[in-house]
CSV table of C-alpha atoms and ligand atoms in Angstrom, one decimal:
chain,number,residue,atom,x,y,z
A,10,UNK,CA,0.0,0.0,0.0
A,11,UNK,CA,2.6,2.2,-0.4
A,12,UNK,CA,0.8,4.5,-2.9
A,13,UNK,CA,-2.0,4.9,-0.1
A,14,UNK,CA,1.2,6.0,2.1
A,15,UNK,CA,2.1,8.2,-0.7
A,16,UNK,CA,-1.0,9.8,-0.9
A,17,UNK,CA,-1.9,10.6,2.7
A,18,UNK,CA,1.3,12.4,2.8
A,19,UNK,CA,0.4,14.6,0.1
A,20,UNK,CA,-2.8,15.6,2.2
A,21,UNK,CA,-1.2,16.6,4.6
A,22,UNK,CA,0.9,18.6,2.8
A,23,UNK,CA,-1.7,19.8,1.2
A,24,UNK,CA,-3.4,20.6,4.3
A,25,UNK,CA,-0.3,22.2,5.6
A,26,UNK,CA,-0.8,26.1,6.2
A,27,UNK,CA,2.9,26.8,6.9
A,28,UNK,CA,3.5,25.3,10.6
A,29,UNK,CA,-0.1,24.2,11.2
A,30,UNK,CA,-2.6,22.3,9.2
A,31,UNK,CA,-6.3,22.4,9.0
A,32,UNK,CA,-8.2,19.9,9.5
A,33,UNK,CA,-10.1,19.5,5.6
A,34,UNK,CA,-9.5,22.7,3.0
A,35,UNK,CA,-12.9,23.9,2.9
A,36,UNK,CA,-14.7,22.2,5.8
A,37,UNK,CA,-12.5,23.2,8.7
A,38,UNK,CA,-10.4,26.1,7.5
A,39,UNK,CA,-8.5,27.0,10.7
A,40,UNK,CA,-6.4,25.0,12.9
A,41,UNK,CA,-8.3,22.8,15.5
A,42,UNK,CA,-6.9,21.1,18.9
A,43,UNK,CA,-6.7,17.1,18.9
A,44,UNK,CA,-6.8,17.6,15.4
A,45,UNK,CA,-3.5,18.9,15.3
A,46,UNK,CA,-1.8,16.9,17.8
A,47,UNK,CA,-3.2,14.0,15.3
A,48,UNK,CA,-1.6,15.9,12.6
A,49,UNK,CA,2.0,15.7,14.3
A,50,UNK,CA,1.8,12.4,14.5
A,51,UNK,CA,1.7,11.7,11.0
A,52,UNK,CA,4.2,14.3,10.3
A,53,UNK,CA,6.4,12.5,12.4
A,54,UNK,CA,6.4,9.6,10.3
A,55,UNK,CA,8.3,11.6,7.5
A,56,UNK,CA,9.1,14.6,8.7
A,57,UNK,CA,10.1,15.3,12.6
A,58,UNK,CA,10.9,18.8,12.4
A,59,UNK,CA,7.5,19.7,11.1
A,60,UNK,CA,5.3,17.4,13.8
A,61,UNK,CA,7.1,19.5,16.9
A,62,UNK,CA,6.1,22.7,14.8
A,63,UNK,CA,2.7,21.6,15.0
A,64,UNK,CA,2.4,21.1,18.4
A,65,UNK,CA,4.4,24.2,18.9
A,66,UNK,CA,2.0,26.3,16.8
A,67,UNK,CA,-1.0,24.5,18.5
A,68,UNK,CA,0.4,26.1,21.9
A,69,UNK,CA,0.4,30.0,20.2
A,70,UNK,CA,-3.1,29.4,21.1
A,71,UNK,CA,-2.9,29.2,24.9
A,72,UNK,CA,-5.2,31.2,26.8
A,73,UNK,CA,-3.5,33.4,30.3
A,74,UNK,CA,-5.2,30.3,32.4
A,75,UNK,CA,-3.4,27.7,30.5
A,76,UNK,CA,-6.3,26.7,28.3
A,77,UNK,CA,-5.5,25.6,24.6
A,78,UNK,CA,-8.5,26.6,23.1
A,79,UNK,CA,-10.4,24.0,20.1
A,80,UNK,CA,-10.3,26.2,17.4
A,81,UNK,CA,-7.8,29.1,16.3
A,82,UNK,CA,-8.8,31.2,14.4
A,83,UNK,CA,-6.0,31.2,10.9
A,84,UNK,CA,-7.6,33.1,8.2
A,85,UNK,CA,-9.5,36.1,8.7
A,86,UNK,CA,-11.2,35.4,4.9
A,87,UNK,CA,-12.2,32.1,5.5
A,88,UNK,CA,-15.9,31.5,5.3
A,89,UNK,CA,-16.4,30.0,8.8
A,90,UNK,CA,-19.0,30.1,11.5
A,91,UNK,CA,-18.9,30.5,14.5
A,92,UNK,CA,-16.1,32.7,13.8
A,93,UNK,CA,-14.3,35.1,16.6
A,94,UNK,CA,-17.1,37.6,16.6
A,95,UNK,CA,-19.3,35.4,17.7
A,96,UNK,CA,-17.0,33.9,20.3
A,97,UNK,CA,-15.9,37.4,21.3
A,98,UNK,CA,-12.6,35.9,23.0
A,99,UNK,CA,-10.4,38.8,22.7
A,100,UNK,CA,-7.4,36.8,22.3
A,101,UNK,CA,-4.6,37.1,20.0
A,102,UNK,CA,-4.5,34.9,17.6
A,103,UNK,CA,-8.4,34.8,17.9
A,104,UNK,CA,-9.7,31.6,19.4
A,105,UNK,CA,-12.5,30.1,20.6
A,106,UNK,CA,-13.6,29.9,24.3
A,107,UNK,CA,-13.6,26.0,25.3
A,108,UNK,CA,-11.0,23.4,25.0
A,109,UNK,CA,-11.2,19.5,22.8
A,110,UNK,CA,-9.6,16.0,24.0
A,111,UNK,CA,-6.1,16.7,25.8
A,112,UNK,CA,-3.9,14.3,23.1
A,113,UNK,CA,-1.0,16.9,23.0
A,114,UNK,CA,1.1,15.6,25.7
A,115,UNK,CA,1.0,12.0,24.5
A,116,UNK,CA,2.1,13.0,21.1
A,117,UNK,CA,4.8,15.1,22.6
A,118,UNK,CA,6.4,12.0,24.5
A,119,UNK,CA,6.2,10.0,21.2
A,120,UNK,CA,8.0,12.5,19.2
A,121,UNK,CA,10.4,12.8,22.3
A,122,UNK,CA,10.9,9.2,22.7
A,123,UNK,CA,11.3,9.0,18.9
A,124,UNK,CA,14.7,11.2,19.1
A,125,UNK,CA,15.5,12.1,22.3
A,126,UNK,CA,18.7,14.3,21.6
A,127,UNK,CA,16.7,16.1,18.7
A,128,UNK,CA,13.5,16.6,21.1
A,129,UNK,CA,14.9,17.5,24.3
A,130,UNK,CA,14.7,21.1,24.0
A,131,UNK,CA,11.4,21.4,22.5
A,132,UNK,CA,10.1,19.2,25.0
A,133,UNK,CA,11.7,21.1,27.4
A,134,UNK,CA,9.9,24.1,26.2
A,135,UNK,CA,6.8,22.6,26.2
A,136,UNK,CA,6.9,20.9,29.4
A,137,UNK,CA,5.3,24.1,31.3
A,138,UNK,CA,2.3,24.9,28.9
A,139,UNK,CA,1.3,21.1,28.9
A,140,UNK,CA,1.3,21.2,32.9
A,141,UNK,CA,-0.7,24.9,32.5
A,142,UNK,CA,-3.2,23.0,30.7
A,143,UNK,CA,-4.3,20.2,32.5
A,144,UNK,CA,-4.1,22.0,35.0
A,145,UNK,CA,-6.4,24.1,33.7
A,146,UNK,CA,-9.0,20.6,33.0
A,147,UNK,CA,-8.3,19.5,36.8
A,148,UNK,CA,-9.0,22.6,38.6
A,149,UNK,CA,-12.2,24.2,36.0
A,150,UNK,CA,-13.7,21.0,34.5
A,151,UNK,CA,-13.0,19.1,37.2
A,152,UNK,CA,-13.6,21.5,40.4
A,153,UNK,CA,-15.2,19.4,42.8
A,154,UNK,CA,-12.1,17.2,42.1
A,155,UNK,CA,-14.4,14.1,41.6
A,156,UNK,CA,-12.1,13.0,39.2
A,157,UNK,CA,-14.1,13.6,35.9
A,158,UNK,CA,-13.8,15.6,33.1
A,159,UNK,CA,-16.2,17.8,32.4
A,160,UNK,CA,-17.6,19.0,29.2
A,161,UNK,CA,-19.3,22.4,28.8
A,162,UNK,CA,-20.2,22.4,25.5
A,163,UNK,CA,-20.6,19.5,23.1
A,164,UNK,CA,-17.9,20.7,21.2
A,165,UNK,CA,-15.2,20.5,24.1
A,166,UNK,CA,-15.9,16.7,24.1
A,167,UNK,CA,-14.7,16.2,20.6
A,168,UNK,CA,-17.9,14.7,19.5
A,169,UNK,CA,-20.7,17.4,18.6
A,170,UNK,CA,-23.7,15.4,18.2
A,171,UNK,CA,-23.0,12.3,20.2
A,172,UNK,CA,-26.5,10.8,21.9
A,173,UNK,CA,-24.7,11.2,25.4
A,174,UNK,CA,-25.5,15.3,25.3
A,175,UNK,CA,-28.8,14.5,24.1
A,176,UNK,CA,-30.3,14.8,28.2
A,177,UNK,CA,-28.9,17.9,28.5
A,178,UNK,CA,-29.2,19.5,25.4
A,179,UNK,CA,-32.9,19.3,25.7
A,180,UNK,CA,-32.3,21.3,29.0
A,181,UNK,CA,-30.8,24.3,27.0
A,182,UNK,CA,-32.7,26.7,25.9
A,183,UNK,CA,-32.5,28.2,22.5
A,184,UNK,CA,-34.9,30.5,22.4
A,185,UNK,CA,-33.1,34.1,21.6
A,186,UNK,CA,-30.2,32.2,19.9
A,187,UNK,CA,-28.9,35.3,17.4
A,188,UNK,CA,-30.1,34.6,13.8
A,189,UNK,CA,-26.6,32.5,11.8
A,190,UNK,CA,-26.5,30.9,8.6
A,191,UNK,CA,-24.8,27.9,8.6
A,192,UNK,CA,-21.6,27.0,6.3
A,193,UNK,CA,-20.8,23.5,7.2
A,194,UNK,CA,-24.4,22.2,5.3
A,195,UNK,CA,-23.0,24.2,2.1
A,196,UNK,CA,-20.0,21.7,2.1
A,197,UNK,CA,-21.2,18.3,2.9
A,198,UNK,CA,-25.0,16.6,3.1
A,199,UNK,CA,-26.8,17.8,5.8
A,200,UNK,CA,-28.4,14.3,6.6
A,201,UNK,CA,-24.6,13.5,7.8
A,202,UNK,CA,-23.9,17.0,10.3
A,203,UNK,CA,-26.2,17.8,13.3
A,204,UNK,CA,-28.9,18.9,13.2
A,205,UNK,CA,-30.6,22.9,12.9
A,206,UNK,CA,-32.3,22.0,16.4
A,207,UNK,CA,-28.2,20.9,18.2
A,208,UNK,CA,-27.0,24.0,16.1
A,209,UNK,CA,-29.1,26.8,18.3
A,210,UNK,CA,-28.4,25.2,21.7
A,211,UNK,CA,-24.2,25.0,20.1
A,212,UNK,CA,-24.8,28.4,19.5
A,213,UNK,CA,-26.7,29.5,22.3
A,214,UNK,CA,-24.0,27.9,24.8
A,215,UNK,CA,-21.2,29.8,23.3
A,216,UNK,CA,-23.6,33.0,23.8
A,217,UNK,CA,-24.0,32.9,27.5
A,218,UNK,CA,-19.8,31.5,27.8
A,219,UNK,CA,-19.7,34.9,25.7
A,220,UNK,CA,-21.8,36.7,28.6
A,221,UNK,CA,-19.3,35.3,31.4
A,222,UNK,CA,-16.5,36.8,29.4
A,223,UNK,CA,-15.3,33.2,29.7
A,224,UNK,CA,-15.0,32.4,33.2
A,225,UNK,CA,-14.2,29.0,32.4
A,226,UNK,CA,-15.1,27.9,36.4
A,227,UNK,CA,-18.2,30.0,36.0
A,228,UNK,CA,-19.4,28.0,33.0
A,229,UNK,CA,-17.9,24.8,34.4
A,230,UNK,CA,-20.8,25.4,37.8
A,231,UNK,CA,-23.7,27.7,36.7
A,232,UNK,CA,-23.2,27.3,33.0
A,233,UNK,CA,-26.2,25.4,30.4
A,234,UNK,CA,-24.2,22.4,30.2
A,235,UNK,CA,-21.7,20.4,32.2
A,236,UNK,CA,-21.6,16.5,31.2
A,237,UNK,CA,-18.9,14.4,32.6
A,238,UNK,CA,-17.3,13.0,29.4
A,239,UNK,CA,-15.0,9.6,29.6
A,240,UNK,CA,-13.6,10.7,26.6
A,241,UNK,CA,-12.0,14.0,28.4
A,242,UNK,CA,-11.7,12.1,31.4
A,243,UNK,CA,-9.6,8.8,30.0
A,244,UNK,CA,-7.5,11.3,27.4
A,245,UNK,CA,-6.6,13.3,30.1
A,246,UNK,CA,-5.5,10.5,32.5
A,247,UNK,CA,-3.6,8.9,29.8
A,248,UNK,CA,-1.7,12.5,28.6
A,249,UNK,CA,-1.2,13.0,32.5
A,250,UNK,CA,0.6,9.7,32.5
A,251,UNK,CA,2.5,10.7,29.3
A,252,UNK,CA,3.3,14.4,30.8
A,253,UNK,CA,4.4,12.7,33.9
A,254,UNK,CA,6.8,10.1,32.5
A,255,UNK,CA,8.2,13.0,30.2
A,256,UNK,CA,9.0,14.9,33.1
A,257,UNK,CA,10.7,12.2,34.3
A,258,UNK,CA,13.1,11.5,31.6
A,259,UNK,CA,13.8,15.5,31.6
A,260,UNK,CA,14.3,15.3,35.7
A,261,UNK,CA,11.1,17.4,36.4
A,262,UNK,CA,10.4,15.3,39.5
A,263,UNK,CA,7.8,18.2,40.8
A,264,UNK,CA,5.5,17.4,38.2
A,265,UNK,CA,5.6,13.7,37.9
A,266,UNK,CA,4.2,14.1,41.3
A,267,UNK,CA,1.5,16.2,40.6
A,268,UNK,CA,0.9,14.0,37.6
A,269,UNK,CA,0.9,11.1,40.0
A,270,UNK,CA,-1.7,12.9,42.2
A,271,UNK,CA,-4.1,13.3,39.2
A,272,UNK,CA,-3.7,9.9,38.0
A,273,UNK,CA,-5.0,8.3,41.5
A,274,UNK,CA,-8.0,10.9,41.3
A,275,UNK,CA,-8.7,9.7,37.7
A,276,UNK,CA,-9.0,5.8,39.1
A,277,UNK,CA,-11.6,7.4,41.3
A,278,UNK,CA,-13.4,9.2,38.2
A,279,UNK,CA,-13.3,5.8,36.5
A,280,UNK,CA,-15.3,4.3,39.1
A,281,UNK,CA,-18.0,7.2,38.7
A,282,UNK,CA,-18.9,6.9,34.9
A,283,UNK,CA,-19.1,2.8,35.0
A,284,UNK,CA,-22.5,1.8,34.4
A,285,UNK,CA,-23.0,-2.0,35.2
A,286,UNK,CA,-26.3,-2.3,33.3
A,287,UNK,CA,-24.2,-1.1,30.3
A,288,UNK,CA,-21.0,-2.6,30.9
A,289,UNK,CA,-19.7,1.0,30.1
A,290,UNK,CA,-18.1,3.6,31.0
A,291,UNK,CA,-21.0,6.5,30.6
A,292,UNK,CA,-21.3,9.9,30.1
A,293,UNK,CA,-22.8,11.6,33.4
A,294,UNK,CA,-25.2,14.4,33.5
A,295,UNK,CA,-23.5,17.0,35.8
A,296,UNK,CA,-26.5,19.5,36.2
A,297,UNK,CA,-29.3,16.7,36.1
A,298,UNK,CA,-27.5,13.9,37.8
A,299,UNK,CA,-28.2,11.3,34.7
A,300,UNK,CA,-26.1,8.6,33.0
A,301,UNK,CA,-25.8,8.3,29.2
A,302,UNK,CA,-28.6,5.3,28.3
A,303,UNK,CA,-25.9,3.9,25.6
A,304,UNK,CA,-23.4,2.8,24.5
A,305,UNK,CA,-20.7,5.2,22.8
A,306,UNK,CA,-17.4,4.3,21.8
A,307,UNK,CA,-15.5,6.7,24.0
A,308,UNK,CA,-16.0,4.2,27.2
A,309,UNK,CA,-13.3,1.8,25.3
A,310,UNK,CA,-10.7,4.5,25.9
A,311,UNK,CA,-10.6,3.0,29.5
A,312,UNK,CA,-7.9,0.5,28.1
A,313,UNK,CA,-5.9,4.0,26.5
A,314,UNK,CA,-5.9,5.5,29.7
A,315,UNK,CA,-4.3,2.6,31.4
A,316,UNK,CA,-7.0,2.7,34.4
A,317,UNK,CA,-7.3,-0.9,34.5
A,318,UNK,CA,-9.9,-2.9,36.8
A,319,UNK,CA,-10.2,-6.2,36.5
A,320,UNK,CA,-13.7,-6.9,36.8
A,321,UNK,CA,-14.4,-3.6,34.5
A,322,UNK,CA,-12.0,-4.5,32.1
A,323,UNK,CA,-13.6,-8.0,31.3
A,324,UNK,CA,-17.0,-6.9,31.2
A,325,UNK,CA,-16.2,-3.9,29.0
A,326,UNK,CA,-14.3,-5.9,26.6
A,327,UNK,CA,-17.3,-8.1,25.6
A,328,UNK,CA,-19.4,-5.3,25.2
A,329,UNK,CA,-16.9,-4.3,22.6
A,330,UNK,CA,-17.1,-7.8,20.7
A,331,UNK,CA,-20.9,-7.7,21.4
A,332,UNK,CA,-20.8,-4.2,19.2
A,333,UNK,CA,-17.8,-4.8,16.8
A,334,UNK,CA,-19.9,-8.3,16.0
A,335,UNK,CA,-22.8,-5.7,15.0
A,336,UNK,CA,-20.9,-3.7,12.8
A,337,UNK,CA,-18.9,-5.3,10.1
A,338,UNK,CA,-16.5,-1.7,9.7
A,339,UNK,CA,-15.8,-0.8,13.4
A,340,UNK,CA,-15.3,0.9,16.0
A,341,UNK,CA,-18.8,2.5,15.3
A,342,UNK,CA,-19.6,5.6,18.2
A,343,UNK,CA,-22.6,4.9,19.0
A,344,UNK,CA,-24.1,1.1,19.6
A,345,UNK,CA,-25.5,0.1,16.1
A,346,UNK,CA,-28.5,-2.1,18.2
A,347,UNK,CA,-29.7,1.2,20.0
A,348,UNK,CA,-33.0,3.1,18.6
A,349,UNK,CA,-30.9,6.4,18.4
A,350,UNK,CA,-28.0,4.8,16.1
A,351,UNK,CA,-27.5,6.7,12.7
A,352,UNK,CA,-24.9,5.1,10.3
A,353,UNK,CA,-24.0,8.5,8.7
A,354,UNK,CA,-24.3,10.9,11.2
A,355,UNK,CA,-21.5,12.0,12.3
A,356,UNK,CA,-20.8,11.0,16.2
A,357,UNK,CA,-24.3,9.2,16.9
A,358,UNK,CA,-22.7,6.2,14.7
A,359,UNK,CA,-20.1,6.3,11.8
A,360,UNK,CA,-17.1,5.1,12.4
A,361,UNK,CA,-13.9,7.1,13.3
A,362,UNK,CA,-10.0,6.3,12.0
A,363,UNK,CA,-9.3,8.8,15.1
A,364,UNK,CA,-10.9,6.9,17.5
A,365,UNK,CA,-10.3,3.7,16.3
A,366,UNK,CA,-6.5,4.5,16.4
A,367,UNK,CA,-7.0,5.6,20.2
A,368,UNK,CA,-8.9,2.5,21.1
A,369,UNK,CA,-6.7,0.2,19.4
A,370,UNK,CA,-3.6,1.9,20.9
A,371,UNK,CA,-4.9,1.1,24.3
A,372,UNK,CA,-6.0,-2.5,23.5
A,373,UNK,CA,-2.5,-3.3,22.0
A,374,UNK,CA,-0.7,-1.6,24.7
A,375,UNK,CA,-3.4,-4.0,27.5
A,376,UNK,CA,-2.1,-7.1,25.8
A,377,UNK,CA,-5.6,-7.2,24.0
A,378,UNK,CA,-4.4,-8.5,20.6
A,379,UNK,CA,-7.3,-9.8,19.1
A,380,UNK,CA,-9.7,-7.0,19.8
A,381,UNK,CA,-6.7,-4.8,18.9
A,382,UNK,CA,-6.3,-6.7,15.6
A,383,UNK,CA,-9.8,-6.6,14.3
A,384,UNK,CA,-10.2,-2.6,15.3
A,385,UNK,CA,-6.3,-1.9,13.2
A,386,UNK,CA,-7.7,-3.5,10.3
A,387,UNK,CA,-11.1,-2.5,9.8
A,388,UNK,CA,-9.8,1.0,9.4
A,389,UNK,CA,-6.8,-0.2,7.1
A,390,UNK,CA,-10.0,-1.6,4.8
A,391,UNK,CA,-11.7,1.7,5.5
A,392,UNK,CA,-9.2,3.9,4.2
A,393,UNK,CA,-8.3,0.9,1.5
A,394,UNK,CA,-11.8,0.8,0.0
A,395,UNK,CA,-12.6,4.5,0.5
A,396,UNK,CA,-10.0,6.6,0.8
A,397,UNK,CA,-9.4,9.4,3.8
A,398,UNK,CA,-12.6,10.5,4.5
A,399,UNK,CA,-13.6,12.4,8.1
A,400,UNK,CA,-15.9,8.9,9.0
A,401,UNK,CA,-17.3,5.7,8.1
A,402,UNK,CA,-20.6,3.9,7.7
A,403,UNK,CA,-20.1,1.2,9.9
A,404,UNK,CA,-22.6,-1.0,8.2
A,405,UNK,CA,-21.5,-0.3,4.5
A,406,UNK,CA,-18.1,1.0,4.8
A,407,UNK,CA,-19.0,4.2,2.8
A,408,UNK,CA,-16.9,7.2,3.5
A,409,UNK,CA,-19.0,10.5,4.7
A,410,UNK,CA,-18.3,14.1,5.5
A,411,UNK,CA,-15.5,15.6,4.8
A,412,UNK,CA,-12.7,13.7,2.4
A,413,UNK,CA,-8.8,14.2,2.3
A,414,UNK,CA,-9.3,14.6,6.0
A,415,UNK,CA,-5.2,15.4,8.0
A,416,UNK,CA,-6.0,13.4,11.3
A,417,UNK,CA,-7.5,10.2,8.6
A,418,UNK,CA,-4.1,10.4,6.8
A,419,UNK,CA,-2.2,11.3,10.0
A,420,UNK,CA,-3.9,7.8,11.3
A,421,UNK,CA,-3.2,6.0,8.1
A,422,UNK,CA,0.6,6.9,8.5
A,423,UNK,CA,1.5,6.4,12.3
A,424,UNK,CA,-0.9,3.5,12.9
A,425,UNK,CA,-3.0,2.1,9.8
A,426,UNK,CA,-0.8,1.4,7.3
A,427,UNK,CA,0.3,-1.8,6.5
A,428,UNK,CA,4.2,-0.6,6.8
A,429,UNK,CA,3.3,0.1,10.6
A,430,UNK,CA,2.7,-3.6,11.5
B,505,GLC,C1,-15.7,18.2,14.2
B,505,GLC,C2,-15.4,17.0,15.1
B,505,GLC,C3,-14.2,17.4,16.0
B,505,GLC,C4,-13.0,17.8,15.2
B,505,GLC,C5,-13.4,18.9,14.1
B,505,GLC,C6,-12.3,19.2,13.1
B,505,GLC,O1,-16.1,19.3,14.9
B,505,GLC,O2,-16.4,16.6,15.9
B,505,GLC,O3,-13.8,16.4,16.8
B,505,GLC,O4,-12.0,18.3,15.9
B,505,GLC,O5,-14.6,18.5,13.5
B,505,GLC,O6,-12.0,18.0,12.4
């Protein structure tokens, strides 16, 4: 498959903005979080320089209070919305107000470990802002320190649409939302995006985040939305791990403590989201006190973060046969046997490289090799049969959304490809 290696490194570079990429030309025109932490990993595969840039670009981004925010704003002609008026963040470059999935510091140890005497500096460098950061989850998504993650705006969690916001979204309420038109349904079917119902609570969210001036504690307690996320919650632990051993290796004992400390509290959090009757980890409710009712892919992240309990683990990996057996082209995101299931839109089923690399990262790394196996090459036929598209039918195979998609090719290259294993 050398040819498919060939051409996702031509997307990227296509996708490359001079030190950053975006995510799809067209689609997602600026540079966005996990997207490009993703993106440095496939940079890394022929180009090292260029994947530390990314990261290091990612960072220009940071907020005062350590936050990296999910979008940054690149191109002040790009037809976008929201854009930074409608954010109203007052930053410089102009961002938006919440955060996305915590990958960087487990991409920054990889390129570290990858060439030690080439990263050390870099990672030196970058040491600090990581720490800022999750610092900045622990203490304002996290600030009864129960040991989850919480997202305050669909967006934060990386997954807009997923059926685990679905409870509290109904609890927001959009009347007033500022009239918008649209952009993303000009670009790709709308039948695959969220829908005009998620997009006025998205919108009105942002509005009264806006209204706080961004108190991100503010938002985190009194704000329309706070859902515990395992995905925030499992990346997190698994980049604190990262950040911690980094520190090591660069003789930062101070925060391999502190890492330490956040670890233990995650094993806690863990404990929190499992649902039994689901044999899940589950989305939690913050401001209604309710669990998810299914089953998203984000619970198998367990295994990524390294929080391992015995009795968890075994009952969560046969929920993941019981849905990879449902689904011929997995890891779908949402249980294909549930009434709310939707094969092509977006997180509420399809099929993610992104996710499946995560997932099958932390099932190789658990000694799960079978599992692992199957996950690694259903998106190897993905990508085969379809090319680099944003997401998959998992029934079909069929690409949807966005195509020639950075963090599709970025997982092709580190992970996918047949010269990775
Ligand atoms: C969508 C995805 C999000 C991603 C962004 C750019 O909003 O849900 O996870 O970061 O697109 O690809």
């Amino acid at each position: 498959m050398a040819d498919l290696d060939q051409r996702a490194r031509e997307i990227m570079k296509a996708n490359d903005r001079g030190g950053f990429t975006v995510p799809s030309a067209g689609l997602y025109p600026h540079q966005w979080n996990w997207d490009s932490a993703c993106a440095a990993l496939g940079f890394a595969e022929f180009d090292l320089d260029r994947a530390w840039t990314e990261i290091e670009t990612l960072f220009e981004g940071q907020w005062p209070n350590g936050m990296v925010p999910h979008i940054i704003f690149r191109d002040d002609e790009a037809d976008y919305f929201p854009g930074p008026s409608v954010w109203g963040c007052e930053q410089v470059p102009p961002t938006s107000g919440l955060s996305q999935p915590p990958l960087a510091a487990t991409v920054v140890r990889d390129l570290y470990v990858r060439d030690p005497t080439a990263g050390v500096a870099r990672a030196r460098a970058l040491l600090p802002k990581l720490l800022a950061w999750h610092r900045w989850f622990h203490e304002t998504r996290d600030p009864e320190g129960r040991g989850v993650i919480a997202a305050t705006h669909p967006w934060e969690s990386g997954r807009d649409n997923a059926p685990d916001w679905d409870g509290a979204m109904a609890k927001v309420d959009p009347r007033g939302v500022t009239p918008y038109d649209r952009h993303d349904i000009h670009q790709v079917d709308p039948s695959m995006r969220p829908t005009r119902d998620d997009y006025d609570r998205y919108i009105r969210i942002i509005e009264w985040g806006r209204a706080a001036c961004w108190d991100h504690l503010r938002i985190t307690r009194e704000g329309p939305l706070a859902v515990a996320d395992p995905g925030l919650t499992f990346i997190l632990a698994r980049a604190d791990r990262d950040l911690g051993a980094l520190a090591a290796a660069l003789g930062e004992a101070e925060t391999t403590a502190q890492t330490s400390a956040w670890i233990d509290l995650a094993a806690e959090g863990a404990a929190r989201l499992w649902q039994d009757h689901l044999k899940t980890y589950a989305a939690w409710d913050l401001r209604n006190d309710r669990a998810a009712e299914g089953v998203s892919s984000v619970g198998f992240l367990a295994f990524y973060a390294g929080l391992s309990d015995p009795v968890r683990d075994a009952r969560l990996l046969a929920t993941l046969d019981r849905i990879l057996s449902a689904a011929p082209f997995g890891v779908p995101s949402f249980d294909p046997t549930h009434p709310k299931f939707d094969a092509r839109r977006y997180w509420r089923g399809p099929s993610w490289p992104v996710m499946n690399y995560l997932i099958g990262r932390g099932l190789e790394e658990a000694g799960l090799v079978d599992t692992a196996a199957r996950v690694r090459a259903d998106t190897r036929r993905l990508v085969e049969r379809e090319g680099f598209y944003e997401y998959f039918d998992p029934h079909d195979g069929s690409g949807a959304g966005g195509g020639d998609f950075t963090w599709t090719a970025a997982v092709w290259l580190a992970w996918a490809s047949p010269g990775k294993a």
